[in-house]
PDB file of C-alpha atoms in Angstrom:
ATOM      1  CA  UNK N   1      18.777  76.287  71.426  1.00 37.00           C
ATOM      2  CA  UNK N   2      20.048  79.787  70.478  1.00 41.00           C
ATOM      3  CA  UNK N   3      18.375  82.570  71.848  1.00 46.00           C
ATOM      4  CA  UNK N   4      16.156  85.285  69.647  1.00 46.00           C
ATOM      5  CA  UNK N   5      16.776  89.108  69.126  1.00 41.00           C
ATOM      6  CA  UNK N   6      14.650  89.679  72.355  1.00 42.00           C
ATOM      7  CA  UNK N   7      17.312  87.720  74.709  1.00 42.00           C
ATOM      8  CA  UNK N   8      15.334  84.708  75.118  1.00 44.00           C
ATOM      9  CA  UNK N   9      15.342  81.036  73.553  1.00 42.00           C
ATOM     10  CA  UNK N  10      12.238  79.860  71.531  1.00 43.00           C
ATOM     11  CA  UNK N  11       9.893  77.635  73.422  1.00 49.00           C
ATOM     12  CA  UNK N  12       9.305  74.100  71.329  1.00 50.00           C
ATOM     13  CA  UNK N  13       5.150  74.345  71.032  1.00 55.00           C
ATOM     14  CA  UNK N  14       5.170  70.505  72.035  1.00 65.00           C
ATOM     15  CA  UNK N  15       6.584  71.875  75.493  1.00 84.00           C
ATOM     16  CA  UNK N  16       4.339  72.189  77.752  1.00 94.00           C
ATOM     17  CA  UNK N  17       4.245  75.973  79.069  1.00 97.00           C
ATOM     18  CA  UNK N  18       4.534  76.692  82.778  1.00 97.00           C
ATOM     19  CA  UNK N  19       1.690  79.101  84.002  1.00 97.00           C
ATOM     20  CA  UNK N  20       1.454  82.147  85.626  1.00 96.00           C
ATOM     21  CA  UNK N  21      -2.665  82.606  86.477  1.00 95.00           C
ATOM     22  CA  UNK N  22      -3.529  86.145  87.405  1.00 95.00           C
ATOM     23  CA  UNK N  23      -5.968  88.338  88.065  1.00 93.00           C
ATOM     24  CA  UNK N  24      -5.159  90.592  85.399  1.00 95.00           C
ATOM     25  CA  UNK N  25      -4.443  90.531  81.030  1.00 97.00           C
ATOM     26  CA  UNK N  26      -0.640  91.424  80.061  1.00 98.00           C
ATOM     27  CA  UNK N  27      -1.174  92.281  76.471  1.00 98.00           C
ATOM     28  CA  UNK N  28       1.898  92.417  74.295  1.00 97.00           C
ATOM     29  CA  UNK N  29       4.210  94.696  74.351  1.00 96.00           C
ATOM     30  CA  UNK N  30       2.928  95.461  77.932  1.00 97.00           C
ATOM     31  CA  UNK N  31       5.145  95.787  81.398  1.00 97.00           C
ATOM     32  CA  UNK N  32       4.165  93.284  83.954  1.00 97.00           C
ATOM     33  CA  UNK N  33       5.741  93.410  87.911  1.00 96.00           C
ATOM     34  CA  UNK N  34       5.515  90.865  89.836  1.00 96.00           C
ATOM     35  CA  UNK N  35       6.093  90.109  93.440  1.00 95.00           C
ATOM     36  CA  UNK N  36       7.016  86.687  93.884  1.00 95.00           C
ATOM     37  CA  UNK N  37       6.866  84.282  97.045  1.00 94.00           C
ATOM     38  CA  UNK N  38       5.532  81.006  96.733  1.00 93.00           C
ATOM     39  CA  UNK N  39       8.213  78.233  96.660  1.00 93.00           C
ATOM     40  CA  UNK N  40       6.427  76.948  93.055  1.00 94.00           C
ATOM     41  CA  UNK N  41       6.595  80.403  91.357  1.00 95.00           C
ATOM     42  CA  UNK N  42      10.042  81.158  92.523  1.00 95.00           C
ATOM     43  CA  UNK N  43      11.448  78.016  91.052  1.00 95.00           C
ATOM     44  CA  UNK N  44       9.732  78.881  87.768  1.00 96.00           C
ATOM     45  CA  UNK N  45      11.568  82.310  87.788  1.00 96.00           C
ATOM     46  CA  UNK N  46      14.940  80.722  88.158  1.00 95.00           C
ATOM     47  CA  UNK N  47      14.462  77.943  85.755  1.00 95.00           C
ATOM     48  CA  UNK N  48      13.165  80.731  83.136  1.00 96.00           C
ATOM     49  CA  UNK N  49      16.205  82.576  83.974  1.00 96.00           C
ATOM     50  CA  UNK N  50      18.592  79.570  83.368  1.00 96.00           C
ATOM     51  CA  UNK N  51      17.133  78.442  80.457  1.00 94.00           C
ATOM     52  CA  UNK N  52      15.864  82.423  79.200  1.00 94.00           C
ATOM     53  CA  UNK N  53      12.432  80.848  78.168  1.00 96.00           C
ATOM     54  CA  UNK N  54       9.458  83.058  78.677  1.00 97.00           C
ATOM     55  CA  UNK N  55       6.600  81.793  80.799  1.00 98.00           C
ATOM     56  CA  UNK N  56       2.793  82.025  80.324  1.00 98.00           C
ATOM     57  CA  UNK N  57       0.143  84.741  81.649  1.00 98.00           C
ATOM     58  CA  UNK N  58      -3.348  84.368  81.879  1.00 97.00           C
ATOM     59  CA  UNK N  59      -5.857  85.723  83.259  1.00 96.00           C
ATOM     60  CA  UNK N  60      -8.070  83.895  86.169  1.00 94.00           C
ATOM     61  CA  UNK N  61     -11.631  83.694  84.580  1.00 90.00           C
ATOM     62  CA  UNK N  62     -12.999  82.036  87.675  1.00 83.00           C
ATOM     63  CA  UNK N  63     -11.572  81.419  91.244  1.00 68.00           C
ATOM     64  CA  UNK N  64      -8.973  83.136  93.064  1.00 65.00           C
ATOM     65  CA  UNK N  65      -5.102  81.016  92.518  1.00 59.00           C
ATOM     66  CA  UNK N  66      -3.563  81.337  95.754  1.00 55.00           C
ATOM     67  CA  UNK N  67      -1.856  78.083  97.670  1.00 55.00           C
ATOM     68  CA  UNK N  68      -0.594  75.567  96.041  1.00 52.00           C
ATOM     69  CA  UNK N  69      -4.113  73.631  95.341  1.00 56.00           C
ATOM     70  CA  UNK N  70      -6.832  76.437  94.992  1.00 59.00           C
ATOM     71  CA  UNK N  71     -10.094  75.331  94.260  1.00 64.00           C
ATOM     72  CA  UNK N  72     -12.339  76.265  91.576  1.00 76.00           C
ATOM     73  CA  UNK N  73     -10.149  77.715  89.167  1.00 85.00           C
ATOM     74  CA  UNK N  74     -10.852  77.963  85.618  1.00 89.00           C
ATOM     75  CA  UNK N  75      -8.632  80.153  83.299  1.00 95.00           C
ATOM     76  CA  UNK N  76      -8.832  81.918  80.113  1.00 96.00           C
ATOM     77  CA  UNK N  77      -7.674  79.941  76.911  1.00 97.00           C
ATOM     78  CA  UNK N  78      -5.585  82.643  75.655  1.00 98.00           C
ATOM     79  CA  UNK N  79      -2.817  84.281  77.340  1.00 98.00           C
ATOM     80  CA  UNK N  80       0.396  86.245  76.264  1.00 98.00           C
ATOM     81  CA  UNK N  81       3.995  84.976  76.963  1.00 98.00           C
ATOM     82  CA  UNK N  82       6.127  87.302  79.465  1.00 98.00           C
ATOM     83  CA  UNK N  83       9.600  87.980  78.822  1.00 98.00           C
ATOM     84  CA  UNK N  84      11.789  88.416  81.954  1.00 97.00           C
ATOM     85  CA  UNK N  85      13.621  91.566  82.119  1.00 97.00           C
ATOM     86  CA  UNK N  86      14.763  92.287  85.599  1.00 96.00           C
ATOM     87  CA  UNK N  87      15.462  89.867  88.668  1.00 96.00           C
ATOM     88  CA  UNK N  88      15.650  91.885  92.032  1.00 95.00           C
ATOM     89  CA  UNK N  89      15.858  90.283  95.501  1.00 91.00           C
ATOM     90  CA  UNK N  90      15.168  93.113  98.425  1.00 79.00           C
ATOM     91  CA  UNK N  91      14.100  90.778 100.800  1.00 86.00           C
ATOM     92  CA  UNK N  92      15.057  87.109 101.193  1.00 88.00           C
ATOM     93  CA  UNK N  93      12.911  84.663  99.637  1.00 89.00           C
ATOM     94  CA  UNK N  94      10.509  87.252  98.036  1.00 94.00           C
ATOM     95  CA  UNK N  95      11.545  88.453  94.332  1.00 96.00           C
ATOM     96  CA  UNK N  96      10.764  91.790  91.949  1.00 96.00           C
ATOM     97  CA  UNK N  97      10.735  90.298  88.793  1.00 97.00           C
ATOM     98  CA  UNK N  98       9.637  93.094  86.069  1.00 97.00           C
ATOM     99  CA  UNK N  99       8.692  91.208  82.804  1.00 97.00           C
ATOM    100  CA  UNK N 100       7.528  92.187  79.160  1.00 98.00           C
ATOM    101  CA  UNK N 101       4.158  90.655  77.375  1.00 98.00           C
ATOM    102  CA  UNK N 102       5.649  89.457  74.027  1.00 97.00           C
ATOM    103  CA  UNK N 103       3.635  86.896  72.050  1.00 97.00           C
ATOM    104  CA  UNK N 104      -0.008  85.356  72.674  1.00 98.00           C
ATOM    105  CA  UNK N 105      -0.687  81.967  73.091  1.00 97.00           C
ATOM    106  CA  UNK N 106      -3.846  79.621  73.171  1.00 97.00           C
ATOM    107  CA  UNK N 107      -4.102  76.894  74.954  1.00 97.00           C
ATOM    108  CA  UNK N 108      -4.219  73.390  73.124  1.00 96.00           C
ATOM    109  CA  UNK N 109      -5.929  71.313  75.939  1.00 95.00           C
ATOM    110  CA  UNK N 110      -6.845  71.797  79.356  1.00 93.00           C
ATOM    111  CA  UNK N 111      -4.140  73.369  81.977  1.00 94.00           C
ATOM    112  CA  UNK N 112      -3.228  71.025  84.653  1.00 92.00           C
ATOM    113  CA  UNK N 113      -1.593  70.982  88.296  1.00 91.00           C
ATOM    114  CA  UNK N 114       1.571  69.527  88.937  1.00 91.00           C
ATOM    115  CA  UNK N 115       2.140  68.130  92.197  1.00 90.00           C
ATOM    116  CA  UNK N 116       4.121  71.780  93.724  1.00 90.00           C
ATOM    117  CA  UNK N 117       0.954  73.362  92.518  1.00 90.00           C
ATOM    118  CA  UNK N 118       2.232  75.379  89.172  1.00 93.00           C
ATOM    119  CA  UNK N 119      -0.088  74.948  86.270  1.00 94.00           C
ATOM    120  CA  UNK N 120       0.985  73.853  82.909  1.00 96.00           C
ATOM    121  CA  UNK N 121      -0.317  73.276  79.806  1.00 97.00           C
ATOM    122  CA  UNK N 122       0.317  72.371  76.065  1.00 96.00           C
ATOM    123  CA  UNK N 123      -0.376  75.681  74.054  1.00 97.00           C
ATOM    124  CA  UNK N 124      -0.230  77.082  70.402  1.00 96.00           C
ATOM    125  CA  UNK N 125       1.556  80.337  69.667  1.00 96.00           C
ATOM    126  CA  UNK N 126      -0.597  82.614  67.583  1.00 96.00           C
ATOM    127  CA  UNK N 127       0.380  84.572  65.264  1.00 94.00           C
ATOM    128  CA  UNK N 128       2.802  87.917  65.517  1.00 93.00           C
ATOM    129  CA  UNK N 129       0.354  90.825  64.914  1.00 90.00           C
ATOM    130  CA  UNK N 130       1.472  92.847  61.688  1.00 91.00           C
ATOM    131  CA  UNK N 131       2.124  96.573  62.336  1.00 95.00           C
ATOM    132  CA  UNK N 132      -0.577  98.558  61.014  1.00 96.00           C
ATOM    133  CA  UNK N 133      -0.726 102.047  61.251  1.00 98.00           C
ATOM    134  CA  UNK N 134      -4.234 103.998  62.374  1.00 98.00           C
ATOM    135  CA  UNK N 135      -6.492 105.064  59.822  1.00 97.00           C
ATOM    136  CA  UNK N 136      -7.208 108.579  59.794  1.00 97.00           C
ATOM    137  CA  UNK N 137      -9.940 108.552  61.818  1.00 96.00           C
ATOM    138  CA  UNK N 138      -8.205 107.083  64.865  1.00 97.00           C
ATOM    139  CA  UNK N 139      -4.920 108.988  64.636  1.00 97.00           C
ATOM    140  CA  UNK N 140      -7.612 110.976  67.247  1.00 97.00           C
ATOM    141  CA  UNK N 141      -6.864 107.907  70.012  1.00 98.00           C
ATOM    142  CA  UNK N 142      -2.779 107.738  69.125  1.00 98.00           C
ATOM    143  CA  UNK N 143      -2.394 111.530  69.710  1.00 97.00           C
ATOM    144  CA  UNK N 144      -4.355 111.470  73.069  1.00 97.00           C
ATOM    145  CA  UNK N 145      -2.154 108.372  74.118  1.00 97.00           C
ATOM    146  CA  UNK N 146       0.721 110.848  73.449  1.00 97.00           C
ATOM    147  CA  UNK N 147      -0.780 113.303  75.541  1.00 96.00           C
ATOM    148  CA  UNK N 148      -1.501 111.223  78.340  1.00 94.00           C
ATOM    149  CA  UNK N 149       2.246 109.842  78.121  1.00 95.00           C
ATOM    150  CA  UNK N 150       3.191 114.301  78.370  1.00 96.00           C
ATOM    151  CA  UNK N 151       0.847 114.582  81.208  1.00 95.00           C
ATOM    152  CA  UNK N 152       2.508 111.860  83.636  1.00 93.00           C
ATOM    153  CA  UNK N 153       5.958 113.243  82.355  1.00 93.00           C
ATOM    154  CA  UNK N 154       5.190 116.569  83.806  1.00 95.00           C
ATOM    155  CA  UNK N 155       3.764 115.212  86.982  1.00 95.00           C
ATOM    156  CA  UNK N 156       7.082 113.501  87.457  1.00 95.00           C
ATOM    157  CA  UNK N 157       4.956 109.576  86.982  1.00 93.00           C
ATOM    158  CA  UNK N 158       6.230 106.690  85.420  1.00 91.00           C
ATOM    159  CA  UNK N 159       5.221 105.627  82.574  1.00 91.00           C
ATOM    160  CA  UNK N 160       3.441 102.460  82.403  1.00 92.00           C
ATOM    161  CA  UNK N 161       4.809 101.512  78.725  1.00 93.00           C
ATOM    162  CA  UNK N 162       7.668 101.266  77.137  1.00 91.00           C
ATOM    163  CA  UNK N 163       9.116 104.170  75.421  1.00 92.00           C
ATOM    164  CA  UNK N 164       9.437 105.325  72.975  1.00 94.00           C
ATOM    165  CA  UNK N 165       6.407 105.021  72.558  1.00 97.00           C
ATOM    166  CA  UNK N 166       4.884 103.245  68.940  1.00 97.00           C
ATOM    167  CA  UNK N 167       2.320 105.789  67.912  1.00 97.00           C
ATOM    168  CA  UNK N 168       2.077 104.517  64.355  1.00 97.00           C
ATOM    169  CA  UNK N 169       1.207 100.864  65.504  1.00 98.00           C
ATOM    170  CA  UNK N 170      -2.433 100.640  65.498  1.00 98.00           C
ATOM    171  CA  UNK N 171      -2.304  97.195  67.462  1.00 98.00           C
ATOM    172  CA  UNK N 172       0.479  99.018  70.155  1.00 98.00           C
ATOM    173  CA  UNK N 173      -1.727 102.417  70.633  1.00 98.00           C
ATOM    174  CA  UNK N 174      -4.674  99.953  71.337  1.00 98.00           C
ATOM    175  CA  UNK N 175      -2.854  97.550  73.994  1.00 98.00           C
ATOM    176  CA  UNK N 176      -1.543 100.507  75.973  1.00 98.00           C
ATOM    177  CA  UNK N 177      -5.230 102.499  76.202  1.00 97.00           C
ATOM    178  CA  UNK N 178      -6.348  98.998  77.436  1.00 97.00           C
ATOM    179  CA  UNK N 179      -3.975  98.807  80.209  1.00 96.00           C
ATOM    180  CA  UNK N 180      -4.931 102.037  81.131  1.00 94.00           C
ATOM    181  CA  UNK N 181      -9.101 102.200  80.632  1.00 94.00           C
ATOM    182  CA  UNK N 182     -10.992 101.466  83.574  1.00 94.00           C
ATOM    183  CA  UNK N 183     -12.792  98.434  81.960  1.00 95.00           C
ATOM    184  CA  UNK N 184     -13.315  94.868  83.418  1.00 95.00           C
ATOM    185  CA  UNK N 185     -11.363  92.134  82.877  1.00 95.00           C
ATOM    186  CA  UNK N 186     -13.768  90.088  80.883  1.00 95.00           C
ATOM    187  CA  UNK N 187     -13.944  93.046  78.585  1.00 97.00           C
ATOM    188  CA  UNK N 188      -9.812  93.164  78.691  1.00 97.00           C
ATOM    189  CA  UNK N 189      -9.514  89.731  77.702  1.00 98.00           C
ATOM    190  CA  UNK N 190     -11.916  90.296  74.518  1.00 98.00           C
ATOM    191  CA  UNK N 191      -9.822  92.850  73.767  1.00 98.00           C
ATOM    192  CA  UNK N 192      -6.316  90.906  73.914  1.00 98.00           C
ATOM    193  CA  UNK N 193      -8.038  88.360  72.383  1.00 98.00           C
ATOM    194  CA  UNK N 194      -8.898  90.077  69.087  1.00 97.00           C
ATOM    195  CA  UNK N 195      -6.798  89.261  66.196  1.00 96.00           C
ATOM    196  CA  UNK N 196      -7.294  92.436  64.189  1.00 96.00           C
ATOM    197  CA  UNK N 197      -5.528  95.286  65.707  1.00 97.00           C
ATOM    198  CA  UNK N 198      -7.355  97.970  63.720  1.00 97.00           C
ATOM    199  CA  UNK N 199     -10.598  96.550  65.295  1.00 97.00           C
ATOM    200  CA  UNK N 200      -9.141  96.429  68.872  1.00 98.00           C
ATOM    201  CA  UNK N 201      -8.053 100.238  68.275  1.00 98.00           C
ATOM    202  CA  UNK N 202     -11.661 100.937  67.038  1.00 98.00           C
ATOM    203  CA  UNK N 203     -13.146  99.498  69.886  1.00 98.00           C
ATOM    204  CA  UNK N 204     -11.521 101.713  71.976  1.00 98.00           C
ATOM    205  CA  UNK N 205     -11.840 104.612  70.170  1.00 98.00           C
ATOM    206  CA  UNK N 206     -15.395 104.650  70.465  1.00 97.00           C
ATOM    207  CA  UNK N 207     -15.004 104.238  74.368  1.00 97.00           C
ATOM    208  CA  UNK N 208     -12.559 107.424  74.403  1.00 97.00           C
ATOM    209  CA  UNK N 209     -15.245 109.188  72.500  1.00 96.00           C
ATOM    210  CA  UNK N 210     -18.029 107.934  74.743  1.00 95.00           C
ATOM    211  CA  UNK N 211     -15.709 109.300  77.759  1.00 93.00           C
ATOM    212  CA  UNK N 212     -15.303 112.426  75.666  1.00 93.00           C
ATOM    213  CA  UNK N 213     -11.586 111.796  76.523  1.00 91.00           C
ATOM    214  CA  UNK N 214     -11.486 112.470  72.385  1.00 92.00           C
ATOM    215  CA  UNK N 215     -14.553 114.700  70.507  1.00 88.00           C
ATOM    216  CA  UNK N 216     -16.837 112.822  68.668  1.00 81.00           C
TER     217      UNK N 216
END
């Protein structure tokens, strides 16, 4: 199967999707790193790489997934496919692998174990998310995003987006303050979860103003 625009082939929905459980949300459009070790996860790197299929990340609602057969995990039933960009092996048997959040996905019945350990389960790929610009009254939240971005310029940071950065996507402006709000997880995943990006951006919005990291 030929691959997209974005360098990798589309998954066939019947297919079930390899999972990556974490305790974190990768939105899309969001930079992921990733230090890989177990033997299960760094077999699912090199088969994505062969085949340049994305793989799934979501979010560990309960439990903690480390070995091969944790107990008590449960995970969220949406999560966002992650893109592969970079492959780098400092050390042997450990791998960087840097990775973009592209499209979200739902899961269509229960994830299960296979015998190495590495989830998998059927999903359903939801919907792109239109562009929509911010209304007026939450241009407010793009142009402090902007500002923030000029602030860890001049302090010689990273960024922890891609540039250049999308100020007129409302959905975009609203993923990136997420990343970088110190809210919970739970509240994260609500978040990501929301299918309206203007509501998302509203949403946080009023928690910049609450913060008085905007005027109200």
């Amino acid at each position: 199967m030929p691959a997209n625009e974005a360098g990798v082939t589309p998954r066939d929905d019947a297919t079930p999707l390899a999972l990556f459980p974490l305790s974190t949300v990768l939105f899309p459009g969001g930079l992921l790193q990733l230090k890989v070790f177990e033997a299960r996860y760094l077999d699912l790197i090199g088969s994505c790489l062969r085949t340049q299929a994305p793989f799934g990340v979501v979010c560990l609602a309960q439990g903690a997934e480390v070995g091969a057969q944790a107990q008590g995990v449960r995970l969220e039933n949406v999560g966002v496919l992650a893109r592969i960009d970079a492959v780098d092996a400092d050390q042997p048997g450990i791998l960087r692998v840097r990775c973009t959040g592209t499209r979200r996905f739902r899961l269509a019945a229960a994830p299960t174990q296979q015998a190495d350990g590495l989830w998998t389960a059927p999903v359903e790929l939801l919907p792109e998310e239109a562009v929509r610009p911010p209304t007026p009254a939450l241009r407010a939240s793009a142009e402090a995003l902007a500002q923030a971005a000029t602030t860890l310029r001049q302090q010689g940071s990273p960024l922890p987006f891609h540039e250049p950065l999308q100020l007129d996507d409302a959905g975009w402006v609203a993923n990136r303050w997420c990343e970088l709000l110190p809210i919970s997880l739970a509240a994260r995943q609500k978040l990501m979860e929301l299918d309206d990006p203007l509501t998302r951006l509203q949403l946080v919005d009023e928690f910049l103003r609450s913060r008085q990291v905007i005027p109200r």
